[in-house]
PDB file of C-alpha atoms and ligand atoms in Angstrom:
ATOM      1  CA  UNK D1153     -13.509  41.537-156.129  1.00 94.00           C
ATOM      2  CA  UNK D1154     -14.842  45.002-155.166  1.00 97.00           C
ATOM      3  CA  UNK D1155     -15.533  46.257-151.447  1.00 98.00           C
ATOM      4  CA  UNK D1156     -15.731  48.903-149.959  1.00 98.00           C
ATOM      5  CA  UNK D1157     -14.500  50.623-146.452  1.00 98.00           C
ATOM      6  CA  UNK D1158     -16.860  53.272-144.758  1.00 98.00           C
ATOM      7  CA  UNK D1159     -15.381  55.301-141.998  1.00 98.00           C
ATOM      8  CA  UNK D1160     -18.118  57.647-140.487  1.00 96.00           C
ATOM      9  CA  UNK D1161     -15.795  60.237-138.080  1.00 95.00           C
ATOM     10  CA  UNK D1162     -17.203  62.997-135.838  1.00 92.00           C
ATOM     11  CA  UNK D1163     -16.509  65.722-138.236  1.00 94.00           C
ATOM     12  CA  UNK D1164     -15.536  63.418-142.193  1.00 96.00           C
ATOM     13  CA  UNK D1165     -17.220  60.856-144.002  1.00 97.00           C
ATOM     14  CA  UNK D1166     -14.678  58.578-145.977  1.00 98.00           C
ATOM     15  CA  UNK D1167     -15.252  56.019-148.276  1.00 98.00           C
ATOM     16  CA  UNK D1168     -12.718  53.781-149.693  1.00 98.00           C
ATOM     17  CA  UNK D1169     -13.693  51.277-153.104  1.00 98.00           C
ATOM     18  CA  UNK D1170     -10.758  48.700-153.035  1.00 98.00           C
ATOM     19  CA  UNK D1171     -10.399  46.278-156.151  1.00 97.00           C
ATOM     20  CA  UNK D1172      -7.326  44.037-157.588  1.00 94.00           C
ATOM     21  CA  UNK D1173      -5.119  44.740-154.364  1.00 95.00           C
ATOM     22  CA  UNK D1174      -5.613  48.468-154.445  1.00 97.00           C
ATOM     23  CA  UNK D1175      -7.779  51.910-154.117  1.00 98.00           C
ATOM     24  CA  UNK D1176      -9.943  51.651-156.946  1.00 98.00           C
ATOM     25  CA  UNK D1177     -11.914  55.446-155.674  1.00 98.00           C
ATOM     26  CA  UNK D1178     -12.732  57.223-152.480  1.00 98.00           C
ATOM     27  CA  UNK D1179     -14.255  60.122-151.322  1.00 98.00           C
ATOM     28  CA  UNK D1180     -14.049  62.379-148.338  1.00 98.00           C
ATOM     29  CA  UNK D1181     -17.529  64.954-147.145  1.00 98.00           C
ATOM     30  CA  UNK D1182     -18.321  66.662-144.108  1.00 96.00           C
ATOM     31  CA  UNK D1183     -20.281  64.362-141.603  1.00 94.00           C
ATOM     32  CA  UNK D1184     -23.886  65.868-141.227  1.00 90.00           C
ATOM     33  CA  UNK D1185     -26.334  65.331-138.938  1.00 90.00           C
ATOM     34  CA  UNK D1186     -27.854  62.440-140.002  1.00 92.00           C
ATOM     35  CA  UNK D1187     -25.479  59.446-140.196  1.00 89.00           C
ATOM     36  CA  UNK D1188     -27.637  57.543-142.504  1.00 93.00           C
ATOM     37  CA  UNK D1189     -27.907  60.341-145.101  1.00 95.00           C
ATOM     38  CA  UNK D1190     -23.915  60.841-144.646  1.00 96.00           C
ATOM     39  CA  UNK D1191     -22.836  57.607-145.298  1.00 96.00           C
ATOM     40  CA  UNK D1192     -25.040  57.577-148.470  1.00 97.00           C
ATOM     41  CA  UNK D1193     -23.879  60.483-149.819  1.00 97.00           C
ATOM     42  CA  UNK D1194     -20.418  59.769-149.468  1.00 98.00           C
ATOM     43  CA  UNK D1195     -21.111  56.106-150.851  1.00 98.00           C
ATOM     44  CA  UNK D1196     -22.703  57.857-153.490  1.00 98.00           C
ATOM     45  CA  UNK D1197     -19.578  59.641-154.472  1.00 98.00           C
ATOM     46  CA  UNK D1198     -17.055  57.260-153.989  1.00 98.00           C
ATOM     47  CA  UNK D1199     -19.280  54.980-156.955  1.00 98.00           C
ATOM     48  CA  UNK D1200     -19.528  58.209-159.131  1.00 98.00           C
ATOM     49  CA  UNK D1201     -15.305  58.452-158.610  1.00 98.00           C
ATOM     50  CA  UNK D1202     -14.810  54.781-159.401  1.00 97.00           C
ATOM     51  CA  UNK D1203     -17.793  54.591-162.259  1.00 97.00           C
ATOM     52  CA  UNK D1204     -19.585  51.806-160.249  1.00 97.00           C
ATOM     53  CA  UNK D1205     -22.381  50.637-158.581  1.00 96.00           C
ATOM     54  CA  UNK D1206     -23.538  49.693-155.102  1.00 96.00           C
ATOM     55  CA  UNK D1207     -24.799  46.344-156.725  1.00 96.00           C
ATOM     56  CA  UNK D1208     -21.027  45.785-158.195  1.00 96.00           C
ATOM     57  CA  UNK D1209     -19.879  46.316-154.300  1.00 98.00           C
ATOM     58  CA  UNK D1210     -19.313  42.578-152.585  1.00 97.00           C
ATOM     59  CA  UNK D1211     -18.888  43.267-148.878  1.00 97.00           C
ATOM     60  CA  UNK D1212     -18.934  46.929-147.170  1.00 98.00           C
ATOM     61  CA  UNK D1213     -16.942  47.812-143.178  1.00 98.00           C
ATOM     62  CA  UNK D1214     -18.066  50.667-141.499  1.00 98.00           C
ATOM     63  CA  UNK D1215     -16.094  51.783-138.882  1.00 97.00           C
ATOM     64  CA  UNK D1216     -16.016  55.371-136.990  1.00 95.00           C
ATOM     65  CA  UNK D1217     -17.915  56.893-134.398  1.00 91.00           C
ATOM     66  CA  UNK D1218     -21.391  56.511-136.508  1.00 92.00           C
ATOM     67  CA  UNK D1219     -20.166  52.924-137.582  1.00 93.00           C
ATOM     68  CA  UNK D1220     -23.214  51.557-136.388  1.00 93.00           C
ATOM     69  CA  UNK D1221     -25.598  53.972-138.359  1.00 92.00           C
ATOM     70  CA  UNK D1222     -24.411  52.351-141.828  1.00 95.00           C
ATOM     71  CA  UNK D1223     -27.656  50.898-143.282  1.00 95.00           C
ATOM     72  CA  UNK D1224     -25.972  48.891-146.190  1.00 96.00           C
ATOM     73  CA  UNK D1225     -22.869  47.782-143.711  1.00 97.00           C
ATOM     74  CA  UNK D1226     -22.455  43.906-143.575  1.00 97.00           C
ATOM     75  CA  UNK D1227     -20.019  44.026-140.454  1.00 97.00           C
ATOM     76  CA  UNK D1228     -18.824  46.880-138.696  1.00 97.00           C
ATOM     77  CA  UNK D1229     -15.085  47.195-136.746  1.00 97.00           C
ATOM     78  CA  UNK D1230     -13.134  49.499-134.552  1.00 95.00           C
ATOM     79  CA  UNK D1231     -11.260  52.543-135.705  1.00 95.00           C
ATOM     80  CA  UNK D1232      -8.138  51.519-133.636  1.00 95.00           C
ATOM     81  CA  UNK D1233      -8.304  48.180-135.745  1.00 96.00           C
ATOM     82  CA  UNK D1234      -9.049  49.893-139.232  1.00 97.00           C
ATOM     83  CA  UNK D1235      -6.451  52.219-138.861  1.00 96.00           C
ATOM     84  CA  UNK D1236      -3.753  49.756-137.868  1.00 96.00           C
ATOM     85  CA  UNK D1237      -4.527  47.908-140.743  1.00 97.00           C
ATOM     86  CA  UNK D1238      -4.900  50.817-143.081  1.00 97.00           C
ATOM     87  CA  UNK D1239      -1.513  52.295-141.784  1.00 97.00           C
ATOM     88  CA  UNK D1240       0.313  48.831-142.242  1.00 96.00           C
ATOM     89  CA  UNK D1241      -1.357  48.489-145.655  1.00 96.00           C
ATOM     90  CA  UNK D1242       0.035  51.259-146.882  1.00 94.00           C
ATOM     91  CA  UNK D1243       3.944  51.169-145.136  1.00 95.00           C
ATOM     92  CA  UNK D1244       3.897  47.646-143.170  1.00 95.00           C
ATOM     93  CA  UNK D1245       7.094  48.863-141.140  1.00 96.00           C
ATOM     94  CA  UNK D1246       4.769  51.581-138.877  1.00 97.00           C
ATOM     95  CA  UNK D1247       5.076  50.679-135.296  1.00 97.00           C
ATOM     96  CA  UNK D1248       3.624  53.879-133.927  1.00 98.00           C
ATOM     97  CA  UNK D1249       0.278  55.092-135.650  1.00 98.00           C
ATOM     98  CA  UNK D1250      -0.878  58.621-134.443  1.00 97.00           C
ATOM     99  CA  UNK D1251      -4.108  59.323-135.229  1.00 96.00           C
ATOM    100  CA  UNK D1252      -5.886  62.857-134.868  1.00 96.00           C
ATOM    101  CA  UNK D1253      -9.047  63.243-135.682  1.00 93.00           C
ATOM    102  CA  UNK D1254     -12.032  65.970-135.334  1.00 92.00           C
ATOM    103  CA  UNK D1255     -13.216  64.643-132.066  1.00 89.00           C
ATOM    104  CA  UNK D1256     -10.659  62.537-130.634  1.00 90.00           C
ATOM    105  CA  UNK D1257      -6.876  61.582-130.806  1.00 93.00           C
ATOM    106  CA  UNK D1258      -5.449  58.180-130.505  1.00 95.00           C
ATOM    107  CA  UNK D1259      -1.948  56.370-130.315  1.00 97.00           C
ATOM    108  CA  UNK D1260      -2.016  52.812-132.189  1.00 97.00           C
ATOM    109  CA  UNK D1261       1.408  50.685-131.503  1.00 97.00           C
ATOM    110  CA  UNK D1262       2.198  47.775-133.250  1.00 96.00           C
ATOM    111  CA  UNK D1263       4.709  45.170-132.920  1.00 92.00           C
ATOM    112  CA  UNK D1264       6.683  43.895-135.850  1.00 84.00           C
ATOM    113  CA  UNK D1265       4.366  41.134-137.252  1.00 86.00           C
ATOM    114  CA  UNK D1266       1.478  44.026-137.499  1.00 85.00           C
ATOM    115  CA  UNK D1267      -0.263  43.339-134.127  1.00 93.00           C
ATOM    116  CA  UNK D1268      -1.906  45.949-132.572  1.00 96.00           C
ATOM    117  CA  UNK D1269      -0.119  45.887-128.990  1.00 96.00           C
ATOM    118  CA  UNK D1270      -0.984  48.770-127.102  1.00 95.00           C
ATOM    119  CA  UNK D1271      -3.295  52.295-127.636  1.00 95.00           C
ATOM    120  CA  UNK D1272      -3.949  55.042-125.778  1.00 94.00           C
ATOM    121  CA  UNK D1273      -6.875  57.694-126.450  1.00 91.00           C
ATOM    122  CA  UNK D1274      -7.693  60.894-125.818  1.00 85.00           C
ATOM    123  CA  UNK D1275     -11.585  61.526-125.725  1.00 70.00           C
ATOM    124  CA  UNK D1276     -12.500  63.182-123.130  1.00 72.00           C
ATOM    125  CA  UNK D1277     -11.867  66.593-124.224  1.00 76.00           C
ATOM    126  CA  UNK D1278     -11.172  68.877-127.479  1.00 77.00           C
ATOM    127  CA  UNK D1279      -7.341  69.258-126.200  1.00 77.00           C
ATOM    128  CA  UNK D1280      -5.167  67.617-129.185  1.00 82.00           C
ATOM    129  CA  UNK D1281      -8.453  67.393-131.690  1.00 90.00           C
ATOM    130  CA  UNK D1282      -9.039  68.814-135.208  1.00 92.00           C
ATOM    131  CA  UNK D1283     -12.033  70.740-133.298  1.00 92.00           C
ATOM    132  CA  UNK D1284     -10.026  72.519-131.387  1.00 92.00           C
ATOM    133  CA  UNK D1285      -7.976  73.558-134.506  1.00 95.00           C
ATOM    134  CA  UNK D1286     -11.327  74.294-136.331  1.00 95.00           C
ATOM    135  CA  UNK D1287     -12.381  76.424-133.397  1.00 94.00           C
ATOM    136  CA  UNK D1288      -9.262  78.480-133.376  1.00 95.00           C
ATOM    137  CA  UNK D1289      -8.968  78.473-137.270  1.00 97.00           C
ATOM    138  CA  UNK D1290     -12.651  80.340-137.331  1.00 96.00           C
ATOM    139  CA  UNK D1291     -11.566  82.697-134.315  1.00 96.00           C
ATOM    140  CA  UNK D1292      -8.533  83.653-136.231  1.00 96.00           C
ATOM    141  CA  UNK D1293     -10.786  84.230-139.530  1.00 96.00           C
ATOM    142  CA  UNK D1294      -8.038  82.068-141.508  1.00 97.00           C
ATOM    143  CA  UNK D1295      -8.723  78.569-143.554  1.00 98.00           C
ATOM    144  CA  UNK D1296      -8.083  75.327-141.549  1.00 97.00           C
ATOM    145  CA  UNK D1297      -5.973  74.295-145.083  1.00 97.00           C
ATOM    146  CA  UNK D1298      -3.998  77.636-144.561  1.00 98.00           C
ATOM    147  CA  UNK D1299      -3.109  77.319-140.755  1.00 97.00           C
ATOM    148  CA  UNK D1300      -0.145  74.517-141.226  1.00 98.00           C
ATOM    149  CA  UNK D1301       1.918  77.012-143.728  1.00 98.00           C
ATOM    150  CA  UNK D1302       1.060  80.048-141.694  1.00 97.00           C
ATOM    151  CA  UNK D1303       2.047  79.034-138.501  1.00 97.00           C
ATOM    152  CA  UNK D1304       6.026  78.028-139.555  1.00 97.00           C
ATOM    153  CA  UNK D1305       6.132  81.475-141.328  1.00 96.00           C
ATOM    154  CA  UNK D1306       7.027  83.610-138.490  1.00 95.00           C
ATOM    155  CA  UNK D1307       8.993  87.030-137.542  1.00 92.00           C
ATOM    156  CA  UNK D1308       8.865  86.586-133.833  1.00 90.00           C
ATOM    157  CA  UNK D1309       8.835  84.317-130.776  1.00 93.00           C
ATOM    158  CA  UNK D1310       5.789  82.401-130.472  1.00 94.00           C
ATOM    159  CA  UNK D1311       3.724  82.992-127.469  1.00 94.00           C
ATOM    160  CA  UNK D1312       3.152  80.405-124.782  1.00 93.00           C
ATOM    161  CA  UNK D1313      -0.175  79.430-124.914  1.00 91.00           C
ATOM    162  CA  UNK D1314      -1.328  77.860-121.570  1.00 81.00           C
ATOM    163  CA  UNK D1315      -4.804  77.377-122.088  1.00 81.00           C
ATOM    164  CA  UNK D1316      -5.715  73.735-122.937  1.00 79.00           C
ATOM    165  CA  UNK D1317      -9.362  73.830-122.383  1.00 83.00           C
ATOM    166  CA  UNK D1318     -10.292  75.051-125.872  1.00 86.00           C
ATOM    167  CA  UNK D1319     -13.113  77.977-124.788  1.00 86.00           C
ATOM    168  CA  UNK D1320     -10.505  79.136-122.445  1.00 89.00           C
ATOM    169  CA  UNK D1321      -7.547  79.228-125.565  1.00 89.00           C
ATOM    170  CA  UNK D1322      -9.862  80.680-127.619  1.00 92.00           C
ATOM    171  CA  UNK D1323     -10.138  83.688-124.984  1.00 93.00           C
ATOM    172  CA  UNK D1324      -6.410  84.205-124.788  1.00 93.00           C
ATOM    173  CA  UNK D1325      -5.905  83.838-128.644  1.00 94.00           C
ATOM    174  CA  UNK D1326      -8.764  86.912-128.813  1.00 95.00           C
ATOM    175  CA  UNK D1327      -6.704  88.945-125.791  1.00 95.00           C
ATOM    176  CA  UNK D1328      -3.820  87.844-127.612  1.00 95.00           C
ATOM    177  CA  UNK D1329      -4.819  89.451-131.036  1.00 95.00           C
ATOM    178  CA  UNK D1330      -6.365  92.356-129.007  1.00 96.00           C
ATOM    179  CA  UNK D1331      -2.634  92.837-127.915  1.00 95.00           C
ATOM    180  CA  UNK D1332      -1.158  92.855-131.385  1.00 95.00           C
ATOM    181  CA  UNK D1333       0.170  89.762-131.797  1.00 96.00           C
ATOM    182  CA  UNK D1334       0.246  88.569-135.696  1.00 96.00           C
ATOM    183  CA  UNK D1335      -1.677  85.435-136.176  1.00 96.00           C
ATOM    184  CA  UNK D1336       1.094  82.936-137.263  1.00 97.00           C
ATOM    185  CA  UNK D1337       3.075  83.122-134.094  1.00 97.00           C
ATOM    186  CA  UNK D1338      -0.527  82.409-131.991  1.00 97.00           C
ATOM    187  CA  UNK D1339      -1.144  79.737-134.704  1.00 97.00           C
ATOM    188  CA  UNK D1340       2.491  78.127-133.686  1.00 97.00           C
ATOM    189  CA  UNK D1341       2.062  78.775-129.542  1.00 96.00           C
ATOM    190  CA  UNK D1342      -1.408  77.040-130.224  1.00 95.00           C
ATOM    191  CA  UNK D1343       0.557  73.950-132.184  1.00 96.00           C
ATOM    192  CA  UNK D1344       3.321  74.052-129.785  1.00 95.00           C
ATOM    193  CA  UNK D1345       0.662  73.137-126.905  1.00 93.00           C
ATOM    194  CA  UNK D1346      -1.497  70.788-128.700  1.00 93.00           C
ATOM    195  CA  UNK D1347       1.945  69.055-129.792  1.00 95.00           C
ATOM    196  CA  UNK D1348       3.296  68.662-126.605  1.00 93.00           C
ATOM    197  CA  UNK D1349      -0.525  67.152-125.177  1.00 91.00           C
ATOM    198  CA  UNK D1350      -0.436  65.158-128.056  1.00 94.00           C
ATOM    199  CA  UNK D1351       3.460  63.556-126.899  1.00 95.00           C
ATOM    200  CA  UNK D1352       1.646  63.150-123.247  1.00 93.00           C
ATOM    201  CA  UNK D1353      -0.361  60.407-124.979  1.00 94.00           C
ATOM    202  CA  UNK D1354       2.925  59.216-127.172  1.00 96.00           C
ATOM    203  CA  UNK D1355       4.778  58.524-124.438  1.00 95.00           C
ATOM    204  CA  UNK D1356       2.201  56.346-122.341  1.00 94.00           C
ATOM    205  CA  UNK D1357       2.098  54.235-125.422  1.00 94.00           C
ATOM    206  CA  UNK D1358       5.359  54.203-125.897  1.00 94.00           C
ATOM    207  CA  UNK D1359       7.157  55.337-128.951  1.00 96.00           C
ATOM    208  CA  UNK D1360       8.816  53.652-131.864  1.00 96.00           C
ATOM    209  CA  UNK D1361       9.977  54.120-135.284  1.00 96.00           C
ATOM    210  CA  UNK D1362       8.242  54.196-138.447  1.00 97.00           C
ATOM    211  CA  UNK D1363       5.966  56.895-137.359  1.00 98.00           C
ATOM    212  CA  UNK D1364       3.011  57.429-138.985  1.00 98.00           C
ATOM    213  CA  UNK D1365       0.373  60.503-138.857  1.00 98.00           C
ATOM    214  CA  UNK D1366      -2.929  59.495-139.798  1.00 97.00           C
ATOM    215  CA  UNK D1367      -6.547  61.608-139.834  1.00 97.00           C
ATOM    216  CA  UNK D1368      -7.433  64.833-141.297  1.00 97.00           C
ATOM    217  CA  UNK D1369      -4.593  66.856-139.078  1.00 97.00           C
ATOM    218  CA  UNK D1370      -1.943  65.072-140.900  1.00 98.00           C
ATOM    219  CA  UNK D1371      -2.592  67.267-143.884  1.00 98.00           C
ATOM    220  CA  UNK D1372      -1.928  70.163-141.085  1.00 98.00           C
ATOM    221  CA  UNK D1373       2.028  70.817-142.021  1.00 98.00           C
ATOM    222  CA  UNK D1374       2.458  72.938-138.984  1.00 98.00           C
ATOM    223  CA  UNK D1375       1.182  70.438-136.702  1.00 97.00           C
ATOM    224  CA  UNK D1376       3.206  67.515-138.582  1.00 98.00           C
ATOM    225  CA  UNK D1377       6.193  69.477-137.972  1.00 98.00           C
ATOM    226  CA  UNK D1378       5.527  69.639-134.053  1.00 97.00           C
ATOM    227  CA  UNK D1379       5.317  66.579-133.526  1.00 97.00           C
ATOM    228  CA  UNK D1380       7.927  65.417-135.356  1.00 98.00           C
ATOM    229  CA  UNK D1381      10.373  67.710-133.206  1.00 97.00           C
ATOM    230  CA  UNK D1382       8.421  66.013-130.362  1.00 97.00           C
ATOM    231  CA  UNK D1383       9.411  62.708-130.971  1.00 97.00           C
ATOM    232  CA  UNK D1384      12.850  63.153-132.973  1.00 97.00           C
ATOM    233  CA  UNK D1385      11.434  61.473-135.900  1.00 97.00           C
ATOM    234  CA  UNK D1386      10.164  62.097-139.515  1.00 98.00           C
ATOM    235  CA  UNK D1387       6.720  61.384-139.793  1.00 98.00           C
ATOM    236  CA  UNK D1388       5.043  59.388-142.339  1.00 98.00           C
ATOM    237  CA  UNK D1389       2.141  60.553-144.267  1.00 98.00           C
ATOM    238  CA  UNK D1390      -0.244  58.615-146.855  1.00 97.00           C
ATOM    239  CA  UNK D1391      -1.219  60.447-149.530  1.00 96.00           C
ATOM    240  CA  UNK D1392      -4.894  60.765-148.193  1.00 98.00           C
ATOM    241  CA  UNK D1393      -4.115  60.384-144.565  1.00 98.00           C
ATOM    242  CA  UNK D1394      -7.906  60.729-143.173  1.00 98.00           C
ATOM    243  CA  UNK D1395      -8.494  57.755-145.695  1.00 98.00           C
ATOM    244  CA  UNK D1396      -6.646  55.264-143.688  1.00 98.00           C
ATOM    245  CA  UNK D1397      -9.227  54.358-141.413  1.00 98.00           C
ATOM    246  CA  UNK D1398     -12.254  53.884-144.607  1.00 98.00           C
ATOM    247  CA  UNK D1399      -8.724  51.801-146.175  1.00 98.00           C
ATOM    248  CA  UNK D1400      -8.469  49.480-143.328  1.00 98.00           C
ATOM    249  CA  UNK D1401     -12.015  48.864-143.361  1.00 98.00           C
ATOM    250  CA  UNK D1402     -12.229  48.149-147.303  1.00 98.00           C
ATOM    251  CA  UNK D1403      -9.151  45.681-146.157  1.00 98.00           C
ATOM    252  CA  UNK D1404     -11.078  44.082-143.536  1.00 98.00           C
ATOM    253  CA  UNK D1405     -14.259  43.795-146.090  1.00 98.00           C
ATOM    254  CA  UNK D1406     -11.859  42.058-148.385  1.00 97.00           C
ATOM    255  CA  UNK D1407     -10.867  39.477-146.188  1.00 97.00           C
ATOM    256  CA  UNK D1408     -14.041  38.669-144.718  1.00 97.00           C
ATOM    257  CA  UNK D1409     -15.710  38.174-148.544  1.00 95.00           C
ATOM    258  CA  UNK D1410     -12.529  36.227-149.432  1.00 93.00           C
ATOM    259  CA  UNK D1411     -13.483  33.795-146.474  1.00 93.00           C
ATOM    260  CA  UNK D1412     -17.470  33.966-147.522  1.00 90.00           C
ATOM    261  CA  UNK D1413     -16.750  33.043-150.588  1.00 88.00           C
ATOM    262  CA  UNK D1414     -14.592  29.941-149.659  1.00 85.00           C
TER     263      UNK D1414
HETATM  264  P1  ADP Y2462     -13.000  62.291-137.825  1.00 58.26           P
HETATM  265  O1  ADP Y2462     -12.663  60.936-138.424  1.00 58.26           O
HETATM  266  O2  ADP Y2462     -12.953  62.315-136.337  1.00 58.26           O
HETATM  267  O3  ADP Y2462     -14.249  62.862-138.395  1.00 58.26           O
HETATM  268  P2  ADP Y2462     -10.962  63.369-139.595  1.00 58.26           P
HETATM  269  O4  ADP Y2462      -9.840  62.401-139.572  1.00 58.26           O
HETATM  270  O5  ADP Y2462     -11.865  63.346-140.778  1.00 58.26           O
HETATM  271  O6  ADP Y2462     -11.816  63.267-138.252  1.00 58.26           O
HETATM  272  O7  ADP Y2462     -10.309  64.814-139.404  1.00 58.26           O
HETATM  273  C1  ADP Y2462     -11.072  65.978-139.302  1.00 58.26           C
HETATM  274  C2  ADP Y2462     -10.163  67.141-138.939  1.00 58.26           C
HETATM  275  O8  ADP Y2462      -9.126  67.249-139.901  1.00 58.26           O
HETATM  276  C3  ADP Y2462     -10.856  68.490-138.973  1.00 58.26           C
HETATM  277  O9  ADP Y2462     -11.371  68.792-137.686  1.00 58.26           O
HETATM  278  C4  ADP Y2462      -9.750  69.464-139.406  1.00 58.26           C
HETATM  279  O10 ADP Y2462      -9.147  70.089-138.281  1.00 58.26           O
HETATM  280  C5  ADP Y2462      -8.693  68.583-140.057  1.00 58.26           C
HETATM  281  N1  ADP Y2462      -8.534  68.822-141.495  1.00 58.26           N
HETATM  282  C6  ADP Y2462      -9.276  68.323-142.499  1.00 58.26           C
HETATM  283  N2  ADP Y2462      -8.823  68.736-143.703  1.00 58.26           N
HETATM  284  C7  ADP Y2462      -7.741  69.511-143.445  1.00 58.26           C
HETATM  285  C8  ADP Y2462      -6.813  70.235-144.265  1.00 58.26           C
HETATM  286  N3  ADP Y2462      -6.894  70.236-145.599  1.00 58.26           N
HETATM  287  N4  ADP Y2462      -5.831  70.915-143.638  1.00 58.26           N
HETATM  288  C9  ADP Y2462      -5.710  70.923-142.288  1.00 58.26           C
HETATM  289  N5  ADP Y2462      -6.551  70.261-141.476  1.00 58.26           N
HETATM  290  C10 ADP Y2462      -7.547  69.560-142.032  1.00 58.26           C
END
């Protein structure tokens, strides 16, 4: 049986093609500004990667912010669920699922027989986002893949960044600069104050072990590192964390064939 998982974020399209009990192809693109288009295109690829057709596909999730924009969807589910069951997919002993995204942040918890128990989100504001990383990424002129390594390679103190508002922090990285400090050490302030935002929302859910980062951040070493000194934990990270979510929903599309086709 082949489905597929479409996970439509604020800033990445992901598709996951699941066969036989595992990935079969997937694909990752920046989300334009048409969601219909998007999710196309990065259907599109994920066939090309997995030499298939949409006709071969059996049931298709969407899931994500433009979850509802999926023309060829048959059912559409929460990210909080998708990336629970992504997470637990992949390591079924995660209890604490982190989640940071380009527009938003969340905190999954789930208890020991894979519930989904309690989450906490943070939406209201860039603070603790892959935008605001983007943002300071551009104003620092280096690649968003390059800022994780840069910021733990340091010859001084980091400086404390207070600015959480992220037109305000980008002021104070440019004074900052204009001052002479070298980039890493602002890149690790910046990490060290999204980090300890991110724990604000940790903490309300309540924290425990296997930890798990999920979303396009997690491939942000720097910021992996933070929060793992945050917590007191080693963090756990998929192969293709920003997948996870598209996985959950290919797991979900699964399921829900399985049971149409009973
Ligand atoms: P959403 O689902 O909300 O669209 P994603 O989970 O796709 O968000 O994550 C997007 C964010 O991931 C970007 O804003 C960017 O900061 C970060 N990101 C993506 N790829 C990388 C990478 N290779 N290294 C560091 N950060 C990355």
């Amino acid at each position: 049986m082949l489905t597929a998982g479409i996970d439509i974020g604020s800033t990445g399209a992901k598709t996951v093609l699941f066969e036989d009990g595992k990935i079969l192809s997937y694909a990752i693109i920046p989300t334009g500004g048409d969601s219909v288009e998007t999710s196309e295109k990065v259907m599109a690829e994920a066939l090309i990667n997995g030499d298939r057709e949409l006709e071969d596909v059996e049931y298709i999730v969407s899931t994500g912010y433009g979850r509802v924009l999926v023309p060829f969807a048959q059912r559409n589910i929460t990210e909080i669920s998708c990336h629970a069951k992504g997470a637990l997919f992949e390591y079924p002993s995660i209890r604490t699922i982190l989640d940071i995204g380009g527009q938003d942040c969340k905190v999954i918890r789930c208890n020991d027989k894979g519930k989904i128990v309690n989450f906490v989100l943070n939406e209201k504001c860039a603070a603790g986002t892959g935008r605001f990383l983007d943002v300071i990424a551009r104003t620092l002129e280096i690649p968003i893949e390059e800022i994780g390594e840069r910021s733990m390679d340091l010859e001084d103190e980091p400086p404390v960044i207070n600015s959480t508002c992220v037109l305000y922090a980008k002021t104070e990285v440019l004074k900052l600069i204009r001052h002479g400090v070298h980039k890493n050490e602002i890149l690790a302030g910046i990490f060290e104050a999204q980090a300890s935002r991110i724990y604000s929302l940790i903490h309300k859910a309540g924290f425990a072990e296997d930890f798990m980062i999920t979303g396009g951040v997690a491939k942000n070493i720097g910021m992996v590192k933070k929060m793992e000194e945050k917590v007191h934990s080693k963090a756990i990270i998929a192969e293709e964390p920003q997948i996870i979510g598209a996985l959950g929903a290919a797991l979900f599309a699964s399921e829900l064939c399985a049971k149409a086709n009973q």
